[in-house]
């Protein structure tokens, strides 16, 4: 048995990175189901439930923008060996800076239509999970600030009862895009054919690994 929700999300920028672009980041045309799941989990996540994305409604035109940012070239390593040996666990941007270009989406807005499934017998009151999620959304609560692909691009969100009318008409094929990662199988990716019909992408189609 499953329980559905609708969440309206919007923001100034978004970057849903194509995995085939490894040097300069290039965004997909639309939000991926994986990114949508991450937004829901940032608001409410429990081991007892698993979010499944059903549809993504695209509410604003697809527009790209090119930006250039200064980034750290390497990650900060924090492990027991570093701490035992007294190595610094920080990086200074002046010593480890690189400039990277990104093709990002600008001024995006979506409605995420999703449901959750119960993963076990414990904490199996679906009405409770649904009520907690709705309350947290209406109060603007989240475990961490949700974002559109990169933490620099935060998400604003609101509860949605009725999806606004479509701004797109007709059919548009975006090709294969990332559907999600299987964390139980060494983070293996799966992809699906993203086809938008009148502004709606149905994410329940066949996926390929």
C-alpha positions as a Python dict, from the first residue, in 0.01 Angstrom:
ca = {
    (1, 'X'): (0, 0, 0),
    (2, 'X'): (136, 346, -84),
    (3, 'X'): (58, 706, 10),
    (4, 'X'): (99, 999, -224),
    (5, 'X'): (201, 1361, -181),
    (6, 'X'): (258, 1665, -401),
    (7, 'X'): (531, 1917, -330),
    (8, 'X'): (597, 2242, -519),
    (9, 'X'): (966, 2334, -538),
    (10, 'X'): (1137, 2629, -699),
    (11, 'X'): (1467, 2813, -706),
    (12, 'X'): (1692, 3054, -898),
    (13, 'X'): (1937, 2794, -1028),
    (14, 'X'): (1967, 2418, -1064),
    (15, 'X'): (2240, 2180, -1175),
    (16, 'X'): (2142, 1818, -1236),
    (17, 'X'): (2480, 1705, -1362),
    (18, 'X'): (2501, 1471, -1658),
    (19, 'X'): (2734, 1186, -1559),
    (20, 'X'): (2884, 1172, -1910),
    (21, 'X'): (3020, 1528, -1864),
    (22, 'X'): (3310, 1477, -1626),
    (23, 'X'): (3518, 1795, -1666),
    (24, 'X'): (3277, 2086, -1699),
    (25, 'X'): (2937, 2031, -1545),
    (26, 'X'): (2634, 2035, -1776),
    (27, 'X'): (2283, 2002, -1640),
    (28, 'X'): (2004, 1783, -1767),
    (29, 'X'): (1710, 1979, -1908),
    (30, 'X'): (1486, 1881, -1617),
    (31, 'X'): (1507, 1756, -1262),
    (32, 'X'): (1592, 1389, -1224),
    (33, 'X'): (1387, 1153, -1003),
    (34, 'X'): (1701, 1102, -794),
    (35, 'X'): (1724, 1476, -719),
    (36, 'X'): (1351, 1484, -639),
    (37, 'X'): (1392, 1197, -394),
    (38, 'X'): (1680, 1382, -229),
    (39, 'X'): (1458, 1687, -175),
    (40, 'X'): (1188, 1477, -9),
    (41, 'X'): (1441, 1301, 212),
    (42, 'X'): (1588, 1636, 319),
    (43, 'X'): (1244, 1728, 452),
    (44, 'X'): (1144, 1394, 602),
    (45, 'X'): (1322, 1062, 605),
    (46, 'X'): (1287, 755, 824),
    (47, 'X'): (1424, 402, 780),
    (48, 'X'): (1063, 281, 786),
    (49, 'X'): (972, 447, 455),
    (50, 'X'): (1110, 472, 103),
    (51, 'X'): (1019, 757, -130),
    (52, 'X'): (924, 674, -489),
    (53, 'X'): (888, 950, -748),
    (54, 'X'): (580, 912, -972),
    (55, 'X'): (569, 1229, -1184),
    (56, 'X'): (752, 1558, -1220),
    (57, 'X'): (552, 1857, -1341),
    (58, 'X'): (765, 2120, -1515),
    (59, 'X'): (613, 2462, -1447),
    (60, 'X'): (865, 2700, -1608),
    (61, 'X'): (1046, 2711, -1942),
    (62, 'X'): (1379, 2530, -1968),
    (63, 'X'): (1651, 2797, -1972),
    (64, 'X'): (2026, 2749, -1944),
    (65, 'X'): (2291, 2983, -1815),
    (66, 'X'): (2670, 2957, -1807),
    (67, 'X'): (2849, 3034, -1485),
    (68, 'X'): (3209, 3003, -1367),
    (69, 'X'): (3295, 2926, -1007),
    (70, 'X'): (3601, 2888, -791),
    (71, 'X'): (3604, 2546, -628),
    (72, 'X'): (3829, 2338, -408),
    (73, 'X'): (4024, 2095, -623),
    (74, 'X'): (4022, 1817, -361),
    (75, 'X'): (3806, 1699, -78),
    (76, 'X'): (3885, 1737, 288),
    (77, 'X'): (3992, 1400, 419),
    (78, 'X'): (3893, 1325, 776),
    (79, 'X'): (3984, 978, 886),
    (80, 'X'): (4137, 817, 1192),
    (81, 'X'): (4487, 805, 1046),
    (82, 'X'): (4488, 1178, 972),
    (83, 'X'): (4366, 1257, 1321),
    (84, 'X'): (4612, 1020, 1492),
    (85, 'X'): (4905, 1167, 1301),
    (86, 'X'): (4797, 1523, 1364),
    (87, 'X'): (4755, 1611, 998),
    (88, 'X'): (4548, 1920, 923),
    (89, 'X'): (4192, 1831, 832),
    (90, 'X'): (4120, 2147, 638),
    (91, 'X'): (4195, 2297, 299),
    (92, 'X'): (4268, 2660, 217),
    (93, 'X'): (4108, 2784, -101),
    (94, 'X'): (4415, 2996, -179),
    (95, 'X'): (4627, 2679, -203),
    (96, 'X'): (4383, 2445, -369),
    (97, 'X'): (4169, 2649, -603),
    (98, 'X'): (4042, 2559, -948),
    (99, 'X'): (3801, 2742, -1173),
    (100, 'X'): (3527, 2540, -1340),
    (101, 'X'): (3251, 2633, -1580),
    (102, 'X'): (2899, 2497, -1546),
    (103, 'X'): (2592, 2507, -1764),
    (104, 'X'): (2305, 2540, -1518),
    (105, 'X'): (1929, 2577, -1533),
    (106, 'X'): (1792, 2917, -1441),
    (107, 'X'): (1464, 3004, -1268),
    (108, 'X'): (1317, 2657, -1225),
    (109, 'X'): (993, 2537, -1070),
    (110, 'X'): (848, 2187, -1044),
    (111, 'X'): (578, 1990, -869),
    (112, 'X'): (700, 1655, -738),
    (113, 'X'): (433, 1387, -726),
    (114, 'X'): (551, 1095, -516),
    (115, 'X'): (448, 829, -270),
    (116, 'X'): (622, 636, 1),
    (117, 'X'): (633, 265, 66),
    (118, 'X'): (680, 98, 400),
    (119, 'X'): (1006, -93, 425),
    (120, 'X'): (927, -314, 723),
    (121, 'X'): (692, -398, 1003),
    (122, 'X'): (834, -149, 1251),
    (123, 'X'): (696, 203, 1269),
    (124, 'X'): (437, 104, 1010),
    (125, 'X'): (169, 366, 1066),
    (126, 'X'): (146, 536, 724),
    (127, 'X'): (-95, 803, 847),
    (128, 'X'): (164, 917, 1099),
    (129, 'X'): (439, 951, 837),
    (130, 'X'): (206, 1135, 601),
    (131, 'X'): (94, 1377, 875),
    (132, 'X'): (452, 1444, 986),
    (133, 'X'): (564, 1514, 629),
    (134, 'X'): (274, 1753, 569),
    (135, 'X'): (332, 1934, 897),
    (136, 'X'): (704, 1972, 829),
    (137, 'X'): (644, 2108, 479),
    (138, 'X'): (385, 2361, 596),
    (139, 'X'): (619, 2482, 871),
    (140, 'X'): (920, 2494, 638),
    (141, 'X'): (1108, 2235, 843),
    (142, 'X'): (1381, 2013, 703),
    (143, 'X'): (1674, 1804, 827),
    (144, 'X'): (1903, 2001, 598),
    (145, 'X'): (1830, 2260, 334),
    (146, 'X'): (1724, 2077, 15),
    (147, 'X'): (1903, 2178, -302),
    (148, 'X'): (1882, 2144, -679),
    (149, 'X'): (2182, 1927, -756),
    (150, 'X'): (2444, 2143, -578),
    (151, 'X'): (2432, 2287, -229),
    (152, 'X'): (2486, 2636, -374),
    (153, 'X'): (2141, 2615, -533),
    (154, 'X'): (1888, 2592, -247),
    (155, 'X'): (1527, 2485, -288),
    (156, 'X'): (1219, 2668, -168),
    (157, 'X'): (926, 2436, -112),
    (158, 'X'): (555, 2444, -32),
    (159, 'X'): (273, 2196, 10),
    (160, 'X'): (70, 2152, -309),
    (161, 'X'): (-292, 2044, -324),
    (162, 'X'): (-363, 2130, -687),
    (163, 'X'): (-107, 2124, -965),
    (164, 'X'): (-113, 2447, -1173),
    (165, 'X'): (-219, 2421, -1534),
    (166, 'X'): (44, 2314, -1788),
    (167, 'X'): (267, 2575, -1950),
    (168, 'X'): (397, 2321, -2202),
    (169, 'X'): (187, 2156, -2465),
    (170, 'X'): (274, 1861, -2677),
    (171, 'X'): (548, 1602, -2647),
    (172, 'X'): (918, 1654, -2581),
    (173, 'X'): (1176, 1377, -2555),
    (174, 'X'): (1478, 1448, -2332),
    (175, 'X'): (1642, 1113, -2399),
    (176, 'X'): (1779, 887, -2127),
    (177, 'X'): (1843, 1057, -1794),
    (178, 'X'): (1946, 931, -1453),
    (179, 'X'): (1660, 770, -1265),
    (180, 'X'): (1826, 677, -936),
    (181, 'X'): (2114, 504, -765),
    (182, 'X'): (2087, 160, -609),
    (183, 'X'): (2275, 192, -280),
    (184, 'X'): (2226, -178, -205),
    (185, 'X'): (2419, -266, -521),
    (186, 'X'): (2735, -55, -491),
    (187, 'X'): (2556, 264, -600),
    (188, 'X'): (2480, 131, -948),
    (189, 'X'): (2290, 388, -1158),
    (190, 'X'): (1968, 330, -1349),
    (191, 'X'): (1833, 541, -1635),
    (192, 'X'): (1495, 594, -1798),
    (193, 'X'): (1358, 762, -2109),
    (194, 'X'): (1231, 1103, -1996),
    (195, 'X'): (940, 1209, -2214),
    (196, 'X'): (740, 1516, -2122),
    (197, 'X'): (373, 1517, -2220),
    (198, 'X'): (201, 1853, -2166),
    (199, 'X'): (457, 1947, -1901),
    (200, 'X'): (444, 1616, -1711),
    (201, 'X'): (724, 1357, -1697),
    (202, 'X'): (608, 1014, -1588),
    (203, 'X'): (891, 850, -1394),
    (204, 'X'): (726, 511, -1360),
    (205, 'X'): (845, 377, -1694),
    (206, 'X'): (1097, 108, -1760),
    (207, 'X'): (1446, 170, -1621),
    (208, 'X'): (1774, 36, -1754),
    (209, 'X'): (2101, -12, -1570),
}
